Amino acid sequence: MTNFPCCRIPLEVSSSPNNLTYVESMYHLIEIISRRLDPDSIANATSKQIFENCQAVEDLRKKLRPHMQDKNQCKSAVDRLQYFAVRLHTSFVISVACRPALRRDVAIDPVEKQTLAQKCKNHLIETVRMFLAMHQLSVIPTRSWAFTYHGLSSALLLGIIADTKADPEIRQLEGDLIAALSATAAKDVDSPETHVMRTDKDIELSGPLSRALTALKHIYENGSLSVPNRKRKMEGQRTPFPPLSPNGGQISVPLLPGQFNGIPASQSAPDPREDAALAMAEMQNGTSIQDMSRRPESMQMQPNMGMDNLGLGVDMQYMAPMDVFDSIWVGTFDTLHLLFEMGRLTNMF
């Protein structure tokens, strides 16, 4: 719970409530997060509260100094970085506020739910755009956990809720973000032409960030996290071996009722849920449907890419978008952690 009393936000001598600096804008954004976006508030938010939360962030944008409201007002590289940074973080916060609309178990009017879902998608796109725009100017986005988390998690959720292959813009954003966060992807000959600055100084991703990047690559290559049935049939519907733990021993795989060690209870009546379980087992075993051994060495997954327990291959028709997203991040989003990282952003420029 983060809804706690806080002290008055300080203003610089040259500032006013409607002429906030970058630092002041971050303080105000942190206050919005702490008061409105703690887990309990998000889980129980009504559509009216969600719209009010979004409006609070949009109202904050109107109180910023001119160069952070209009890119044409920027007079220096720092001005442009601040413009991109503010847009990135405010867009991300708005998308977080709208996430309840991506769940099945929320009592929101269908029309309002669709409106909020579209609003979430639009701000996810804006978050990724701003991350890439910043990356063109500076290495800051790939040196900050908050920037990286906001950009990568937004691209991943966008890939889950959108038809990647049918939307050239989203596919381009995904490809560019993969290139920005992965030196391997940036150098891969099979990658599309990117519009980002290529560097060998990309940050080392681990844990949830690594799993998310792996999932994003899977979406980019396959169009979704689901593995088409036809691909499994081409492989003879083979039964995957039980996955191995890091020390080489076998580990258990979450199975559906009627399954044992990844073997379907009935071979005569295929069930899409069984297909999902098989795909899950394959990915947990570190072997995707595509034969990774035949791929160029530069594209083969490294041991630290977080394939274990990634959760790829789940049939998404049985899961709401946020359930798929949460299964990859495994509860990584922590409001207090986010507030701490956002606090560090006040000293970024």
XYZ file of C-alpha atoms in Angstrom:
349
model
C 0.000 0.000 0.000
C 1.503 3.351 -1.001
C -1.306 5.770 -0.254
C 0.428 7.641 2.526
C 0.612 11.322 3.542
C 3.485 13.217 1.969
C 5.119 16.581 2.378
C 4.483 19.535 0.101
C 6.285 19.273 -3.232
C 8.991 21.966 -3.358
C 9.099 24.473 -6.189
C 12.140 26.232 -7.572
C 12.277 29.994 -7.165
C 11.646 30.472 -10.883
C 8.773 27.988 -10.958
C 5.047 28.251 -10.501
C 2.278 25.632 -10.257
C 1.678 26.012 -13.999
C 5.314 26.211 -15.086
C 6.882 23.074 -13.609
C 10.453 21.948 -14.231
C 11.338 18.370 -15.154
C 12.260 17.539 -11.552
C 9.015 19.002 -10.248
C 7.002 17.105 -12.847
C 8.543 13.835 -11.665
C 7.650 14.647 -8.061
C 4.055 15.318 -9.074
C 3.924 12.119 -11.119
C 5.241 10.167 -8.139
C 2.492 11.691 -6.022
C -0.153 10.582 -8.541
C 1.249 7.042 -8.506
C 1.360 6.895 -4.707
C -2.174 8.209 -4.237
C -4.004 6.627 -7.153
C -2.136 3.598 -8.521
C -1.335 1.375 -5.567
C -2.327 -2.281 -6.194
C -5.504 -2.126 -4.094
C -6.752 1.013 -5.812
C -6.075 -0.375 -9.288
C -7.752 -3.700 -8.514
C -10.940 -2.037 -7.255
C -11.078 0.969 -9.578
C -14.327 1.820 -11.328
C -14.375 3.141 -14.874
C -15.006 6.635 -13.475
C -11.940 6.391 -11.233
C -9.820 5.101 -14.108
C -10.801 8.033 -16.311
C -10.088 10.417 -13.402
C -6.650 8.860 -12.883
C -5.838 9.326 -16.558
C -7.091 12.898 -16.464
C -4.867 13.674 -13.474
C -1.808 12.728 -15.530
C -3.021 14.628 -18.581
C -3.649 17.705 -16.422
C -0.077 17.440 -15.135
C 1.221 17.615 -18.699
C -0.507 20.973 -19.117
C 1.389 22.418 -16.141
C 4.869 21.786 -17.513
C 7.290 24.273 -19.001
C 6.747 24.937 -22.724
C 9.581 22.733 -24.008
C 8.058 19.696 -22.251
C 4.651 20.328 -23.804
C 5.726 21.093 -27.348
C 8.818 19.566 -28.952
C 9.101 22.580 -31.240
C 9.869 24.665 -28.149
C 12.981 22.610 -27.345
C 16.202 24.591 -27.739
C 18.798 22.042 -26.636
C 19.459 18.316 -26.427
C 18.553 18.385 -22.740
C 15.232 20.028 -23.581
C 14.469 17.256 -26.057
C 15.480 14.540 -23.605
C 13.218 16.044 -20.960
C 10.346 16.253 -23.433
C 10.753 12.593 -24.430
C 11.224 11.475 -20.813
C 8.104 13.227 -19.533
C 6.023 11.894 -22.408
C 7.393 8.394 -21.850
C 6.660 8.252 -18.129
C 3.279 9.959 -18.260
C 2.169 7.716 -21.127
C 3.291 4.673 -19.184
C 1.390 5.743 -16.065
C -1.775 6.319 -18.108
C -1.422 2.851 -19.634
C -1.059 1.362 -16.140
C -4.201 3.179 -15.017
C -6.097 1.627 -17.950
C -4.898 -1.945 -17.392
C -8.038 -3.122 -15.534
C -9.803 -2.914 -18.909
C -7.543 -5.739 -20.118
C -8.819 -8.142 -17.465
C -11.876 -10.341 -17.633
C -12.883 -10.185 -13.985
C -13.632 -6.452 -13.788
C -17.162 -5.047 -13.699
C -16.828 -2.306 -16.312
C -19.382 -1.420 -18.961
C -18.343 -3.125 -22.239
C -18.313 0.145 -24.184
C -16.192 1.902 -21.544
C -13.966 -1.147 -21.311
C -13.299 -0.994 -25.048
C -12.585 2.736 -24.827
C -10.124 2.212 -21.973
C -8.460 -0.697 -23.765
C -7.887 1.485 -26.841
C -6.586 4.291 -24.623
C -4.191 1.834 -23.015
C -2.963 0.667 -26.434
C -2.415 4.235 -27.658
C -0.303 5.126 -24.625
C 1.678 1.884 -24.823
C 2.602 2.870 -28.379
C 3.533 6.369 -27.212
C 5.701 4.957 -24.416
C 7.712 2.817 -26.836
C 8.013 5.690 -29.327
C 9.430 7.993 -26.659
C 11.867 5.330 -25.448
C 13.234 4.934 -28.968
C 13.325 8.696 -29.534
C 15.393 9.109 -26.369
C 17.643 6.260 -27.395
C 18.495 8.152 -30.575
C 19.936 10.967 -28.449
C 21.369 9.231 -25.410
C 22.170 5.924 -23.716
C 20.091 7.023 -20.707
C 17.082 4.792 -21.558
C 19.190 1.636 -21.523
C 21.034 2.654 -18.351
C 17.956 3.181 -16.191
C 15.770 0.403 -14.781
C 12.696 2.651 -14.884
C 13.184 3.643 -18.536
C 13.972 0.069 -19.570
C 11.059 -1.398 -17.626
C 8.615 1.162 -18.987
C 9.744 0.692 -22.584
C 10.097 -3.093 -22.580
C 6.964 -3.877 -20.579
C 4.939 -1.533 -22.790
C 6.204 -3.202 -25.966
C 5.460 -6.634 -24.525
C 1.915 -5.778 -23.455
C 1.375 -4.101 -26.820
C 2.470 -7.285 -28.556
C 0.040 -9.306 -26.447
C -3.030 -7.158 -27.140
C -2.300 -6.199 -30.764
C -1.929 -8.137 -33.998
C 1.774 -7.589 -34.508
C 2.027 -8.969 -38.028
C -0.979 -6.984 -39.240
C 0.239 -3.641 -37.877
C 3.474 -2.442 -39.541
C 3.961 0.380 -37.037
C 3.790 -1.895 -34.007
C 6.062 -4.433 -35.681
C 8.580 -1.698 -36.456
C 8.481 -0.480 -32.854
C 9.024 -4.010 -31.553
C 11.932 -4.602 -33.911
C 13.580 -1.306 -33.012
C 13.161 -1.905 -29.278
C 14.660 -5.379 -29.549
C 17.595 -3.842 -31.416
C 17.989 -1.148 -28.775
C 18.041 -3.632 -25.886
C 19.940 -6.484 -27.473
C 23.297 -6.258 -29.227
C 22.662 -9.731 -30.645
C 19.375 -8.686 -32.211
C 20.888 -5.453 -33.514
C 23.586 -7.372 -35.380
C 21.373 -10.188 -36.634
C 21.217 -10.320 -40.408
C 17.612 -11.493 -40.283
C 16.440 -8.466 -38.316
C 14.576 -5.740 -40.217
C 16.224 -2.429 -40.920
C 16.127 -0.512 -37.666
C 16.054 3.180 -36.909
C 17.916 3.102 -33.614
C 21.481 3.806 -32.598
C 23.393 0.522 -32.533
C 25.901 0.005 -29.767
C 27.859 -2.757 -28.052
C 27.138 -1.154 -24.673
C 23.609 -2.499 -24.255
C 22.663 -3.223 -20.668
C 22.726 -6.791 -19.385
C 19.163 -7.931 -18.841
C 18.383 -10.528 -16.220
C 15.389 -12.063 -14.494
C 12.006 -10.626 -15.519
C 13.563 -8.197 -18.019
C 15.290 -11.087 -19.773
C 12.092 -13.141 -19.856
C 10.189 -10.161 -21.217
C 12.743 -9.568 -23.980
C 12.638 -13.251 -24.915
C 8.837 -13.125 -25.041
C 8.948 -9.971 -27.167
C 11.299 -11.670 -29.626
C 8.904 -14.615 -29.789
C 6.007 -12.271 -30.540
C 8.077 -10.500 -33.187
C 8.973 -13.770 -34.908
C 5.603 -15.527 -34.583
C 3.067 -12.732 -34.314
C 1.874 -13.822 -30.873
C 2.836 -15.878 -27.833
C 0.642 -18.758 -28.991
C 2.258 -21.523 -30.993
C 0.166 -22.496 -34.050
C -1.153 -26.066 -33.978
C 0.150 -26.693 -37.494
C 3.739 -26.202 -36.330
C 3.331 -28.874 -33.683
C 1.694 -31.214 -36.221
C 4.650 -30.736 -38.576
C 6.863 -32.079 -35.819
C 4.742 -35.203 -35.448
C 3.064 -33.941 -32.270
C 6.056 -35.153 -30.326
C 5.869 -35.299 -26.563
C 8.381 -32.929 -24.975
C 10.864 -34.222 -22.466
C 10.354 -33.052 -18.898
C 12.203 -29.754 -18.474
C 15.554 -29.661 -16.780
C 16.478 -27.535 -13.826
C 19.703 -25.478 -13.867
C 21.547 -28.344 -12.118
C 20.462 -30.833 -14.754
C 17.679 -32.540 -12.823
C 14.113 -32.817 -13.969
C 11.587 -30.351 -12.652
C 7.820 -30.565 -12.635
C 5.693 -28.741 -15.184
C 2.257 -27.327 -14.322
C -0.090 -29.769 -16.027
C -3.759 -29.768 -16.863
C -6.138 -32.304 -15.277
C -5.758 -35.693 -16.929
C -2.118 -35.168 -17.924
C 0.987 -36.829 -16.543
C 4.522 -35.677 -17.322
C 3.321 -33.744 -20.353
C 1.447 -36.666 -21.974
C -2.153 -35.874 -22.993
C -4.786 -38.111 -21.426
C -6.404 -38.736 -24.813
C -4.609 -38.776 -28.160
C -7.844 -39.257 -30.106
C -9.514 -35.947 -29.196
C -7.004 -33.070 -29.294
C -7.823 -30.260 -26.891
C -6.455 -26.744 -27.495
C -5.692 -26.557 -23.784
C -3.484 -29.634 -24.166
C -1.730 -27.933 -27.079
C -1.091 -24.988 -24.780
C 0.341 -27.251 -22.079
C 2.617 -28.975 -24.585
C 3.841 -25.650 -25.884
C 4.424 -24.458 -22.322
C 6.477 -27.580 -21.583
C 8.535 -27.082 -24.732
C 9.375 -23.527 -23.837
C 10.176 -24.423 -20.225
C 12.426 -27.161 -21.557
C 14.364 -24.493 -23.416
C 13.347 -25.817 -26.832
C 11.010 -23.759 -28.969
C 8.853 -25.166 -31.747
C 11.430 -23.902 -34.193
C 14.670 -25.883 -34.096
C 17.023 -23.406 -32.464
C 20.061 -25.467 -33.449
C 19.455 -24.622 -37.113
C 19.398 -20.894 -36.494
C 22.482 -18.706 -36.938
C 24.762 -18.862 -33.931
C 24.221 -15.164 -33.248
C 20.477 -15.782 -32.853
C 20.621 -18.828 -30.568
C 19.298 -18.161 -27.095
C 21.919 -17.880 -24.427
C 21.485 -19.714 -21.095
C 20.655 -16.460 -19.297
C 17.804 -15.520 -21.619
C 15.210 -16.641 -19.093
C 13.518 -19.442 -21.036
C 12.715 -21.369 -17.851
C 9.199 -20.636 -16.595
C 8.754 -18.070 -19.330
C 5.230 -19.146 -20.072
C 5.422 -18.792 -23.846
C 3.105 -20.815 -25.998
C 0.005 -20.491 -23.833
C -3.182 -20.458 -25.914
C -4.242 -16.865 -25.403
C -7.920 -17.531 -26.040
C -8.001 -18.986 -22.535
C -6.228 -16.075 -20.874
C -6.929 -12.365 -20.571
C -4.096 -10.108 -21.837
C -3.073 -9.011 -18.340
C -2.984 -12.636 -17.152
C -0.527 -13.474 -19.937
C 1.497 -10.354 -19.128
C 1.572 -11.118 -15.389
C 2.652 -14.717 -16.015
C 5.796 -13.414 -17.725
C 6.638 -10.697 -15.207
C 5.638 -12.898 -12.259
C 4.482 -10.002 -10.127
C 7.470 -7.789 -10.914
C 5.413 -4.599 -10.938
C 5.764 -3.281 -7.427
C 4.523 0.220 -6.756
C 7.090 0.971 -4.053
C 9.918 -0.196 -6.332
C 8.509 1.930 -9.139
C 8.294 4.958 -6.849
C 11.919 4.454 -5.809
C 13.081 4.257 -9.415
C 10.934 7.235 -10.396
C 12.522 9.161 -7.531
C 15.943 8.489 -9.030
C 14.726 10.026 -12.283
C 14.537 13.429 -10.606
C 18.342 13.555 -10.779
C 18.578 12.236 -14.341
C 19.070 15.591 -16.112
